[in-house]
mmCIF file of C-alpha atoms in Angstrom:
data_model
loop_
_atom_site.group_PDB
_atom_site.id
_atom_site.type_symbol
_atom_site.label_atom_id
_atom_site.label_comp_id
_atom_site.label_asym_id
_atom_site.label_seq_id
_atom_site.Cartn_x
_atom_site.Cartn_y
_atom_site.Cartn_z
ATOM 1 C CA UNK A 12 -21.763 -78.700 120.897
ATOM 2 C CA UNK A 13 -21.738 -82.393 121.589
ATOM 3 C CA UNK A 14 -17.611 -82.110 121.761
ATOM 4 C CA UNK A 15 -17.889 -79.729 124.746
ATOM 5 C CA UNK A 16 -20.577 -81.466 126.408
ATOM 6 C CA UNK A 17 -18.141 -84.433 126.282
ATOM 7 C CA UNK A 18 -15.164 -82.722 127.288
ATOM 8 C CA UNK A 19 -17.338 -81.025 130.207
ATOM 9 C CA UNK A 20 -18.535 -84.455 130.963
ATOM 10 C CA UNK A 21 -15.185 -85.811 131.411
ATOM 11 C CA UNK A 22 -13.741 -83.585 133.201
ATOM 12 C CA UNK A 23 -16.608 -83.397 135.617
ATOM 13 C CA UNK A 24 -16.380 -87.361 135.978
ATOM 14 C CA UNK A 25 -12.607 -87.502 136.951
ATOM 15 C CA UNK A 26 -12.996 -84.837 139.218
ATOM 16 C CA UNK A 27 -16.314 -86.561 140.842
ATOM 17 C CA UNK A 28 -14.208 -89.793 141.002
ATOM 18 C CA UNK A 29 -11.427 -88.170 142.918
ATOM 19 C CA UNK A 30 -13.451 -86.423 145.129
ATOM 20 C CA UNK A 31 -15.438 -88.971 146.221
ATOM 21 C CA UNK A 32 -12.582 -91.104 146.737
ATOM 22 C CA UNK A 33 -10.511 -88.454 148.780
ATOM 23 C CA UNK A 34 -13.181 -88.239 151.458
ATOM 24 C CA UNK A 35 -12.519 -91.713 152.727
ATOM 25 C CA UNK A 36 -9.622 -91.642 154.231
ATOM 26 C CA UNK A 37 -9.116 -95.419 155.183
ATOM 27 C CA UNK A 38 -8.545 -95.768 151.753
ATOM 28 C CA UNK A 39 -5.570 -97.668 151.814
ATOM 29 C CA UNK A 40 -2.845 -96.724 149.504
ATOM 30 C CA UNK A 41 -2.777 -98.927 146.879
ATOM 31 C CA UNK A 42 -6.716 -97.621 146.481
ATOM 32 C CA UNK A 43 -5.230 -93.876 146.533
ATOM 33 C CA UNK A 44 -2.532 -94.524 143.807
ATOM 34 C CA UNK A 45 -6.162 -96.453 141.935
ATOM 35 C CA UNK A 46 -8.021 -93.213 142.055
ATOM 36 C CA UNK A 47 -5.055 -91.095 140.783
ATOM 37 C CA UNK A 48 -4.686 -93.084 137.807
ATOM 38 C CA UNK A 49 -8.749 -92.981 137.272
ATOM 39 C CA UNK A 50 -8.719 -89.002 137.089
ATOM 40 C CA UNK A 51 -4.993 -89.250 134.937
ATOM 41 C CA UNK A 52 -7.144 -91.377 132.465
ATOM 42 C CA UNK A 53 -10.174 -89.192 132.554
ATOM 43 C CA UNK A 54 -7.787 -85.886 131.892
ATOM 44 C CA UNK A 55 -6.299 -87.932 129.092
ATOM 45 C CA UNK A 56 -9.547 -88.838 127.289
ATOM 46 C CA UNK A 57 -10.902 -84.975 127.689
ATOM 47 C CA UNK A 58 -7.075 -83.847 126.294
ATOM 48 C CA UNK A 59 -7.612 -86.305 123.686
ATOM 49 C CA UNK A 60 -11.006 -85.425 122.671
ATOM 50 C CA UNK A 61 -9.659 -81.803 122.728
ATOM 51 C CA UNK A 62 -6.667 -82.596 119.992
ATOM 52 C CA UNK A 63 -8.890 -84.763 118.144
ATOM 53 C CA UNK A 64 -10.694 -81.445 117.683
ATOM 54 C CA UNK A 65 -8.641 -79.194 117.310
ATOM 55 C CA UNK A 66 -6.887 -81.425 114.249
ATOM 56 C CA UNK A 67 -10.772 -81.983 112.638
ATOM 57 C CA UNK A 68 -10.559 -77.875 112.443
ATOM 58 C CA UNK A 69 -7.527 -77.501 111.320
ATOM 59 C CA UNK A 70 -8.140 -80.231 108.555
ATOM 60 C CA UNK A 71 -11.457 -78.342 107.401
ATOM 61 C CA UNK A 72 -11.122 -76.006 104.348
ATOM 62 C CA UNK A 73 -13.898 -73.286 105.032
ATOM 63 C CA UNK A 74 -16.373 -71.219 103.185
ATOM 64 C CA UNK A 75 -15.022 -67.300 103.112
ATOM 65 C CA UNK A 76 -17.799 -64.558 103.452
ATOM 66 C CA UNK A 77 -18.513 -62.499 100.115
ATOM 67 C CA UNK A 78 -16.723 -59.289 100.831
ATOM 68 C CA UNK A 79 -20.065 -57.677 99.580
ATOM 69 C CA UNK A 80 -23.944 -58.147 99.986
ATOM 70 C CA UNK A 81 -25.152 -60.220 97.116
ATOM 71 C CA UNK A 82 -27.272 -57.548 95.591
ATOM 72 C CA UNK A 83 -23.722 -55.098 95.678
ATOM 73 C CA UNK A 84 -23.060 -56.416 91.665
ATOM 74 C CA UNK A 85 -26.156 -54.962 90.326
ATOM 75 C CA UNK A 86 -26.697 -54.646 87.622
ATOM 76 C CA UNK A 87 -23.939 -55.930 85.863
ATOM 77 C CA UNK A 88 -24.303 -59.189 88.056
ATOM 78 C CA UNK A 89 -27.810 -60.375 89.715
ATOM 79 C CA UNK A 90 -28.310 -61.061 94.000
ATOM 80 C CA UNK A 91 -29.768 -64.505 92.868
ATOM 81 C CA UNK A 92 -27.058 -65.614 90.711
ATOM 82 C CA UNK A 93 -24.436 -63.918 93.625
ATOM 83 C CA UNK A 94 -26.334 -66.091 96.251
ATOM 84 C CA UNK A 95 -26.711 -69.258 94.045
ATOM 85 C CA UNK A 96 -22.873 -68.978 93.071
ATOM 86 C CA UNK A 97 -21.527 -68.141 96.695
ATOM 87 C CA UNK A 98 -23.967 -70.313 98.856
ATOM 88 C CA UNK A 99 -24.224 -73.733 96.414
ATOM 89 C CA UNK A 100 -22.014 -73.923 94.166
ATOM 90 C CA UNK A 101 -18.904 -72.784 96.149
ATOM 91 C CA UNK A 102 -19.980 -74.463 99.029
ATOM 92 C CA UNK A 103 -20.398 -77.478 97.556
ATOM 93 C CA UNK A 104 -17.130 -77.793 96.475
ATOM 94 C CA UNK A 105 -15.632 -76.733 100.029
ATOM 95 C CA UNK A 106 -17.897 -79.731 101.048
ATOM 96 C CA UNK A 107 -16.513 -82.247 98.567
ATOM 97 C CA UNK A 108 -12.925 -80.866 98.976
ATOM 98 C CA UNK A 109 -13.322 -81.757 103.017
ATOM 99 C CA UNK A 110 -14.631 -85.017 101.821
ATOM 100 C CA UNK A 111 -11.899 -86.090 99.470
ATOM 101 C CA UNK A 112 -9.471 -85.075 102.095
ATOM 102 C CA UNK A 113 -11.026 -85.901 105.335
ATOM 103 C CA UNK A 114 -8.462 -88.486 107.282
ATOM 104 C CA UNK A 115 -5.496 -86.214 105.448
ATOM 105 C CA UNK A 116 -2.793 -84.008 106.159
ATOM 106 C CA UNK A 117 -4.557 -80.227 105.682
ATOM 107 C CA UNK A 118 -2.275 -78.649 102.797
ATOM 108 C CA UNK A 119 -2.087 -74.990 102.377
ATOM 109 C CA UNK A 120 -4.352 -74.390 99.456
ATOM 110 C CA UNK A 121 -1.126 -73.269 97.031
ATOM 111 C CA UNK A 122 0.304 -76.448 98.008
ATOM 112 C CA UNK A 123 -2.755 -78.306 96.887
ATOM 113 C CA UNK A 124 -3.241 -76.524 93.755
ATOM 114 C CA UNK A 125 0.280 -77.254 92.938
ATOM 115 C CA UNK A 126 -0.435 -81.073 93.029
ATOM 116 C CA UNK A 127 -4.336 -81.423 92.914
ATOM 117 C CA UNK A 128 -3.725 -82.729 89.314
ATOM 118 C CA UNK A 129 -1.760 -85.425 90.515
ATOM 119 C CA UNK A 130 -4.408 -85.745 93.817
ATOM 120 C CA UNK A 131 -7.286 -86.909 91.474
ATOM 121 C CA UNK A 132 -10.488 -85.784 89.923
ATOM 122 C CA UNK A 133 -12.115 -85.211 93.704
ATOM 123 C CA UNK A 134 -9.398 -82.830 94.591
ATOM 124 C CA UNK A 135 -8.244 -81.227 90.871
ATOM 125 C CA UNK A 136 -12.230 -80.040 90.514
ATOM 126 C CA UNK A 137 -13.378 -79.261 93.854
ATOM 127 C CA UNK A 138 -10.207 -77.935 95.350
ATOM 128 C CA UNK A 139 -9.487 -75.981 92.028
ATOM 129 C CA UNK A 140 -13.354 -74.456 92.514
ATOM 130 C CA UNK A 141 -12.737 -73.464 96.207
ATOM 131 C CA UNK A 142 -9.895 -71.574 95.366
ATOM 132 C CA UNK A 143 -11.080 -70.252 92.332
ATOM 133 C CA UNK A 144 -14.304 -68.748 93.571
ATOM 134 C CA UNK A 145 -12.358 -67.437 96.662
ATOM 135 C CA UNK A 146 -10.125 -65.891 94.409
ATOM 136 C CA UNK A 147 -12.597 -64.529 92.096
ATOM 137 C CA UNK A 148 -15.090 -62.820 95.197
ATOM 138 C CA UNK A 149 -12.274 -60.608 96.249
ATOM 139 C CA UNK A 150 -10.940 -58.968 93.075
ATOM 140 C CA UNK A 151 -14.843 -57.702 92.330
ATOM 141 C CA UNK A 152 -16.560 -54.498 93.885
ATOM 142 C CA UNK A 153 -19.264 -52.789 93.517
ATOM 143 C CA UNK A 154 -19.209 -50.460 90.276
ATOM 144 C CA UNK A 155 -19.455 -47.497 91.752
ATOM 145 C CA UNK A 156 -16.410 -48.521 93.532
ATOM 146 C CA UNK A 157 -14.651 -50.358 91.118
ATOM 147 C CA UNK A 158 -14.310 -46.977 89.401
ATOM 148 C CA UNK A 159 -12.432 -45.544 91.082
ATOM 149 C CA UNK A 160 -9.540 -48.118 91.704
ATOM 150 C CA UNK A 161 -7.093 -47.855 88.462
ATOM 151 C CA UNK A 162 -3.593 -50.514 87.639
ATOM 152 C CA UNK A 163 -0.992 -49.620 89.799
ATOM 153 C CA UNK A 164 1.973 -48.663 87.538
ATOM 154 C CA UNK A 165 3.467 -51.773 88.120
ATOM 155 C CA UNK A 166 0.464 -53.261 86.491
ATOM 156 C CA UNK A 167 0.200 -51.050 83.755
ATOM 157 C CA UNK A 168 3.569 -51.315 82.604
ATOM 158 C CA UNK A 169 3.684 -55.251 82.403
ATOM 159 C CA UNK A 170 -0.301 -54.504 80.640
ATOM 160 C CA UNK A 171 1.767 -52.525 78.016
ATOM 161 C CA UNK A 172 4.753 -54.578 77.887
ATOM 162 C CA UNK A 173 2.586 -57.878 77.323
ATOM 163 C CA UNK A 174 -0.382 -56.570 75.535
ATOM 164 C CA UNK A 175 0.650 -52.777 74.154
ATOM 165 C CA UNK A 176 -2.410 -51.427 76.348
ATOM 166 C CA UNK A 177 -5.548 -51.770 78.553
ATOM 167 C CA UNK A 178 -7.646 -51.767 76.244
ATOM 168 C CA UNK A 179 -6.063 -54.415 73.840
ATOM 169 C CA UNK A 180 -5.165 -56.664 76.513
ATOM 170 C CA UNK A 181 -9.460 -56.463 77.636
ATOM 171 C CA UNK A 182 -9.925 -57.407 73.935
ATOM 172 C CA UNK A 183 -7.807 -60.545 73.803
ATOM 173 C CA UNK A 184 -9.503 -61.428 77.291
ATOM 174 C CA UNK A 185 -13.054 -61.042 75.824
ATOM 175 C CA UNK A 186 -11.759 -63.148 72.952
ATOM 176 C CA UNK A 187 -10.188 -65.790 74.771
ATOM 177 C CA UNK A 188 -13.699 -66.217 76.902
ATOM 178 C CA UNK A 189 -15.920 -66.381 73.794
ATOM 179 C CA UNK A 190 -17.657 -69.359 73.567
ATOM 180 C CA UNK A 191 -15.851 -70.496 70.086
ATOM 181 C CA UNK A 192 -12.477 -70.053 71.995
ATOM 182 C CA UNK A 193 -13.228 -71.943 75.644
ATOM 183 C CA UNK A 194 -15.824 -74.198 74.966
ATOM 184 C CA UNK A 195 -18.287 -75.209 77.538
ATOM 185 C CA UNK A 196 -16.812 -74.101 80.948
ATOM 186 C CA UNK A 197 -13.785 -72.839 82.570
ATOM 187 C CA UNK A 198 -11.948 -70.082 83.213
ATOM 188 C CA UNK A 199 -10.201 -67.225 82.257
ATOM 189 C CA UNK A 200 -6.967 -65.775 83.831
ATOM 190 C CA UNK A 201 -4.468 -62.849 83.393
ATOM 191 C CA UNK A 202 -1.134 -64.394 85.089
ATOM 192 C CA UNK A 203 2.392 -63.274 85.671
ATOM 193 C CA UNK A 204 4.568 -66.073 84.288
ATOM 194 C CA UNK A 205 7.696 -67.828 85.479
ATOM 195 C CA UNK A 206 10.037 -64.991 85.308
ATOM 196 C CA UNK A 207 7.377 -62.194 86.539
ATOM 197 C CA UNK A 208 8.699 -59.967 83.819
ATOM 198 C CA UNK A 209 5.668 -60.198 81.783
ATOM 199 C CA UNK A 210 1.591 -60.961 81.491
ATOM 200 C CA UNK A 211 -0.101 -64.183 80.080
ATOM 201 C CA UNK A 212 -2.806 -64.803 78.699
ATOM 202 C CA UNK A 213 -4.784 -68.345 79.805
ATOM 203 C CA UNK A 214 -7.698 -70.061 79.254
ATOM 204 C CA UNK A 215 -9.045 -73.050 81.463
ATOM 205 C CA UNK A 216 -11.329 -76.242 81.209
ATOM 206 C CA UNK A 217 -13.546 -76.814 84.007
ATOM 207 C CA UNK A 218 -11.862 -75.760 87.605
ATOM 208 C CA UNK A 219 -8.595 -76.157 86.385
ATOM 209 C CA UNK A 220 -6.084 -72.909 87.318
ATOM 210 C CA UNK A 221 -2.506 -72.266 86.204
ATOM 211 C CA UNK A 222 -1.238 -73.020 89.451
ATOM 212 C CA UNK A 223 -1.297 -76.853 88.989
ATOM 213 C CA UNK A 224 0.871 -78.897 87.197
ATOM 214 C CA UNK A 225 0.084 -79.690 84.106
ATOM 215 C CA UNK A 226 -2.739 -77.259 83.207
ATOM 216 C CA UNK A 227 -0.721 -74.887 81.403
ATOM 217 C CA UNK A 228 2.781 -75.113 79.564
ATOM 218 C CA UNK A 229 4.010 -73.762 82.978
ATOM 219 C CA UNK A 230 2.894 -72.913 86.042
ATOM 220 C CA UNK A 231 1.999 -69.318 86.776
ATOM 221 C CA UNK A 232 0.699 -67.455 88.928
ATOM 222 C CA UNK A 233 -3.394 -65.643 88.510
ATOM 223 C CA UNK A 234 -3.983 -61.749 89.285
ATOM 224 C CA UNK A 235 -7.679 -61.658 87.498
ATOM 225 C CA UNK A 236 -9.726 -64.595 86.706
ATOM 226 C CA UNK A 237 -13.303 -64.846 84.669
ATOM 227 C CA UNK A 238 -15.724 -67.744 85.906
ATOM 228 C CA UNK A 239 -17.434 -68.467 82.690
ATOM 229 C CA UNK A 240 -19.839 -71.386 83.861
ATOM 230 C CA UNK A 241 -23.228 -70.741 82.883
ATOM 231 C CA UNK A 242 -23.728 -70.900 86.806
ATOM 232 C CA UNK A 243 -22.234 -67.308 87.321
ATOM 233 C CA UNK A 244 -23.967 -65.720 84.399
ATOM 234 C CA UNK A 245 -27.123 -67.408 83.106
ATOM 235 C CA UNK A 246 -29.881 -66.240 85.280
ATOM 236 C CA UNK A 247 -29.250 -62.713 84.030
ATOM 237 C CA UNK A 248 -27.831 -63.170 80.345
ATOM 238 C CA UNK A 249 -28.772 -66.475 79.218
ATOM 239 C CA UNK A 250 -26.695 -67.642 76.227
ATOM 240 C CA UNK A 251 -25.300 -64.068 75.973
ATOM 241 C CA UNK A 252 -21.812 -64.695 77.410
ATOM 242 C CA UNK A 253 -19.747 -62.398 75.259
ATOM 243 C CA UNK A 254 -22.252 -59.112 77.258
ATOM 244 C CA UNK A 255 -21.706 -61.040 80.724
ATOM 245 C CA UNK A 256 -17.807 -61.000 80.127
ATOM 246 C CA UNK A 257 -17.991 -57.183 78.819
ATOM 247 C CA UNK A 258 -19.580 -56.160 81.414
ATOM 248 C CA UNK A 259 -17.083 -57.875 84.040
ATOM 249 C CA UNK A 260 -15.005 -54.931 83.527
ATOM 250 C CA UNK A 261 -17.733 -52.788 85.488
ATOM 251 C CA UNK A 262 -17.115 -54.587 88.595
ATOM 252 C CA UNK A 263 -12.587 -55.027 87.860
ATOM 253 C CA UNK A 264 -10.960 -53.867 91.713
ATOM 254 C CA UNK A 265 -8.074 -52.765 89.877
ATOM 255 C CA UNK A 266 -6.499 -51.669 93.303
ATOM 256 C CA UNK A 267 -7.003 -55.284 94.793
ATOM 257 C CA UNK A 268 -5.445 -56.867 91.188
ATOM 258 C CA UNK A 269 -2.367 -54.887 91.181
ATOM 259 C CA UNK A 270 -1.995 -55.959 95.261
ATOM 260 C CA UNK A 271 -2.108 -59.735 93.212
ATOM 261 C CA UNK A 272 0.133 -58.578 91.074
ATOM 262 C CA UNK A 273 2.980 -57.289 93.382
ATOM 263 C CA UNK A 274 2.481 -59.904 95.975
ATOM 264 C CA UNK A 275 3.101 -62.700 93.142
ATOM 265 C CA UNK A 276 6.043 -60.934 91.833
ATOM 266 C CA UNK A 277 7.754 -60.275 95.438
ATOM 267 C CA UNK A 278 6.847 -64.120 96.610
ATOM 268 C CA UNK A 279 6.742 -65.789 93.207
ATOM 269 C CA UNK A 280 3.853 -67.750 94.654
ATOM 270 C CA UNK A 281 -0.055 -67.415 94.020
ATOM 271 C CA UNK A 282 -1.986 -64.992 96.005
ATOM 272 C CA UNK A 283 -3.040 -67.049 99.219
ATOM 273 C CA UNK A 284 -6.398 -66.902 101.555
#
């Protein structure tokens, strides 16, 4: 609001200036070329105020929308913990992720996953948690929803291929997010590797993802991710991890994973937003 009032402003001076001026006409001419350059300068102040905000915009790394009303979870996932998740902690670290990069060249969020490592802690934790939690929000539904979306059979034959079967590959994904097996917090991911002929496994620490450098053996590319913080669970299950991750199935868009799953294997690239 106080950029357009500015703009508004300046544009409104020049033209005063030159107005006012262009009513006297015994202005000689050196005065006339004087009042030209006055409203030049003003336009170039309001165009520079306008690029100025225009780049501040385009710099800005923004908050998405939940696809879903915070109470759309329940009951496998509470509206407080929804609203707590979406509303702090992800918009904190859209906030902090501005910060670190504020005065920067805006990279397309693959590009900074690729190197937020290498960035530093300000941009490996809070860039890795805005495009985690971006990522996570849209492969979730509502249950009643969620069951009826099913793996493409693209999906289901790399699930076989890498795993033998659904149901085994859930297994090792429960296992892998037990608390003996990722300590503390993280993540947990189902990726299409290198080649895209086949499904990994991965676990992360903190807000790392297995786009960057140097968080996995390789980089690969996410089609379903677990946040298991004690942020996204704890209001509703306390210590009782292992029942929030079983129940995370409930909620699986299977239709919008195996769109992550073809898009990563046509593009070899991570899903964007």
């Amino acid at each position: 609001m106080k950029l357009s009032f500015a703009v508004s402003a300046g544009l409104i001076g020049s033209a005063a200036a030159w107005s006012s001026m262009s009513m006297k006409s015994d202005i000689p001419s050196s005065a006339a070329t004087s009042r030209r350059e006055i409203f030049q300068k003003g336009a170039a102040a309001v165009f520079g105020l306008a690029t100025a905000a225009n780049a501040q915009s385009a710099r800005a790394y923004d908050l998405p929308d939940l696809p879903y009303a915070f109470e759309a979870l329940e009951p496998y996932i509470d509206a407080p913990t929804m609203k707590i998740h979406h509303d702090k902690h992800h918009a904190t670290y859209v906030a902090n992720l501005n910060k670190a990069t504020e005065g920067k060249e805006a990279k397309p969020i693959l590009d900074l996953m690729e190197d937020a490592i290498a960035a530093g802690p300000a941009v490996r934790n809070n860039g890795g948690g805005h495009y985690n939690h971006a990522f996570f929000w849209e492969e979730l539904a509502p249950a009643d929803q969620a069951a009826k979306t099913k793996p493409s059979e693209q999906l289901l034959s790399l699930i076989n291929k890498s795993f033998g079967s659904l149901d085994e590959m859930k297994a090792q994904f429960e296992a892998r997010a037990a608390p003996g097996a990722l300590f503390g917090s993280g993540w947990v991911w189902i990726c299409v590797n290198q080649a895209g002929d086949a499904l990994k496994l991965v676990g992360t620490p903190n807000q790392d993802n297995p786009l960057m450098k140097g968080a996995a053996d390789e980089i690969m590319f996410p089609i379903l991710g677990l946040d298991v913080w004690e942020h996204a669970y704890y209001l509703k299950y306390q210590n009782r991890r292992p029942e929030y991750v079983s129940n995370f199935w409930n909620l699986v868009n299977w239709d919008k994973v195996s769109q992550n799953c073809a898009y990563v294997i046509e593009k070899h690239a991570g899903v964007p937003f």
